[in-house]
Amino acid sequence: MDSRSLLQLPDELLYLWHTHRTEFLLSAGLIFVVVRLALHWRSTRRKEALNPVALSPVDEKSLVVVERVSHQPRPKTAPKRVTGSKKVKSTTSQPIIDKIQPVVFYYTIGGTSKVYAEQLASLLQPPSEQVLAPELHDLSETDYDDFFISPPKSAASSTAHFYLFVIPSYDIDTQLNTFLEHLRDTHHDFRIDTAPLSGLAGYAVYGLGDKSSWPTEAEGFGKDAVEVDKWLAKLTGRKRGFPLGLGDVGEKHNGGVEARISEWTAGVKVVMEGLAKGEGLGEGVKGSGGAVESADEDEDEGDGDANLDADDTIALPKKRKITRRSRTDDLEDLKAPIPVDFTTTRPSSKSILPPPRKAMVPVNSPTYNSLTKQGYTIVGSHSGVKICRWTKSALRGRGSCYKYSFYGIASHLCMEATPSLSCSNKCVFCWRHGTNPVGTTWRWTVDPADLVFAGMKEGHYKKIKMMRGVPGVRAERFAEAMQIRHCALSLVGEPIFYPHINELLAMLHGQHISSFLVCNAQHPDELERLGPVTQLYVSIDASNKDSLRRIDRPLHRDFWERFIRCMAILRTKRFTHRTVFRLTLVKGFNIEEEAEGYAELVARALPGFVEVKGVTYCGTSTAAGAGLSMQNVPFYEEVSAFVLSLEAALKRRGLDYGIAAEHAHSCCILLADRGRFFRPAASSHPISPGSEEGRWHTLIDYPAFFRCLESGKAFGPEDYVAADPTPEWASWGRGGFDPRDERVDRKGRPKGTIEAAA
């Protein structure tokens, strides 16, 4: 083969592939199949060689035949349906009871419920060996944690308490709403036992209402009593001792509501005597705690079936709506999920919109009538204004309050008002026990700030004009009083609670009306959002958690945490606001050995001023019901001694506060930060701490405050300190009474004349 033929060989091979490639591929596939079958056959022969030869002897074991036990045909599987009732805890371990201590609770605004509660208590007299003399408590003056977290402790283990309630119904928000909220929160609090009041011997509720306003229970007759009865059933483990009673105060025939209460009380007394004899509350008797009493205690329980026993087949007494089911196989046998159209599915009954908000103080309501009798002018639905006694005194030339001695505010130019009559505390020294609303959240309608501002001014000027014919009113001061120059937002309630408080303050400042705002250190979020104010007060009524709970009786359960958070916020606001601690001293509550605790709080917040004031006794029965009397009012010498001990405690902590002014007539003394408000007589700049050469500068330069505000620039409290020092007559040891005015006694006689005659 020559070289030419070799060069043509690749072309010939390529031609052969294109011409016979089908035959080549089929042949290659056939060869692969034959080889694969041959390999498989050889492996099969190898396995057969390992098996014994056919018909060869094999050592076989006899088989044991087990007879199959026949069973009943298995029922068709289906989801297990469980019905039953909650297990009732065994009462065999309950302590032996041979004495019953009745405790009667009532709530009243106008005094009617108190009269009926006293009647109920008198019907339980005279006490016997089994039933002791009843205790009487006003719910507005009661610390709920003392009675409704756990039963009060008895002197003897064999004595158990029996709670009785006289509950009226109102169409307004009252402290009853707060009481009901407390019961509801206690029931849902996971930290508290399911039935924390199960240690009671029992309870019973009597409701008062007026059928002329609410003809039926469905329309609201006795609604608050029904709610109290329902929540007490939950908290006591259904220890209802007697059925819920309802009385119509408008009933006149057959002895009226007094006769109904007598009949109901007689039945309750029989139950208590039976409990003392060991008879128990009974079972199956109406009112003994059945599941369907008090509008079905479990109807709103989301976890009502969580404690059902799978083996318990007792039918529930409550009627339950039966859901229609398909006749198809069980859900376990379905291979595909059931399609659900969520756009057309009927919504749950619990997704109903909340009811519309109501007025805080509706016109002609008991709260409205009570406050207006006390001299308040109600503005809108939740605000108020009242003329201060110091305003009347200043108009007659008989002295201004401590704010004039300390800060230069003439009382006859001052308007005392509040944009929120509601408060979050029930302080023992409050003058408005049971009359103003209380609450932890704003749940009422909100009036716009311009309406509140206009109403406050109108109400104040009307009251000033009423002073025109009062003997002794000075004409020049009366004319000056027709131009408000200052507003003290401290009348009653919690001004910072008002949602539009910053807008209201801006309106005051827009008319060059300075502002003093007082809060109770229970609303830290609102305090943090607070805008400019001439002077910011925080009431510090106790130095520790236990004392604060006993004195202020706050509604918030986390009251101490809120209080401490407000201290931290106040510390940051000292650079932008004039901050003041207001200490109200109540003998027997917060004076003894608490100076060190107050000094710790001052170290936390570093306020510019600390006002220390003795409590003023209002002399009402409500104050006495809160445990307050003239014995709790400290003398001025006691207030002075406390201030000196507080000043020393502050110095031990390196805090340079000193006594800047006093107003003995108000039983009030002012401590101030020496580094910011004590200046040399010939200089306007602060001097070194500890120096005694100089004068205190606690007065406010009000025009300077408005200039700073209108400039739009950041400013601090030192920017509007008055150049004039605190008046000499207001300094420590001088009394603090304005020498331009004349002091008189309660009968209007000049003090000087009386002392000379003596």
GROMACS .gro file of C-alpha atoms in nm, residues 540 542-544 567 571 581 583 593-607 610 642-643 645-655 657 671:
model
   39
  540ILE     CA    1  -4.334   6.206   9.592
  542ALA     CA    2  -4.340   5.794   9.993
  543SER     CA    3  -3.979   5.681   9.981
  544ASN     CA    4  -4.032   5.307   9.935
  567MET     CA    5  -3.737   5.929   8.837
  571ARG     CA    6  -3.321   6.321   8.572
  581PHE     CA    7  -4.022   6.716   9.401
  583LEU     CA    8  -4.334   6.586   9.935
  593GLU     CA    9  -3.732   5.759  10.960
  594GLU     CA   10  -3.793   5.817  10.588
  595ALA     CA   11  -3.559   6.111  10.527
  596GLU     CA   12  -3.285   5.873  10.406
  597GLY     CA   13  -3.524   5.713  10.158
  598TYR     CA   14  -3.631   6.050  10.021
  599ALA     CA   15  -3.266   6.150   9.987
  600GLU     CA   16  -3.209   5.839   9.772
  601LEU     CA   17  -3.493   5.943   9.542
  602VAL     CA   18  -3.351   6.296   9.514
  603ALA     CA   19  -3.017   6.141   9.418
  604ARG     CA   20  -3.195   5.943   9.144
  605ALA     CA   21  -3.375   6.238   8.981
  606LEU     CA   22  -3.166   6.544   9.087
  607PRO     CA   23  -3.462   6.788   9.080
  610VAL     CA   24  -3.779   6.994   9.675
  642PHE     CA   25  -3.790   6.676  10.884
  643VAL     CA   26  -3.651   6.926  10.633
  645SER     CA   27  -3.285   6.592  10.856
  646LEU     CA   28  -3.347   6.564  10.481
  647GLU     CA   29  -3.093   6.840  10.412
  648ALA     CA   30  -2.835   6.655  10.622
  649ALA     CA   31  -2.910   6.326  10.445
  650LEU     CA   32  -2.856   6.494  10.108
  651LYS     CA   33  -2.524   6.642  10.219
  652ARG     CA   34  -2.406   6.297  10.329
  653ARG     CA   35  -2.459   6.187   9.968
  654GLY     CA   36  -2.262   6.479   9.830
  655LEU     CA   37  -2.574   6.665   9.711
  657TYR     CA   38  -2.920   7.134   9.855
  671LEU     CA   39  -3.509   7.311   9.936
   0.00000   0.00000   0.00000
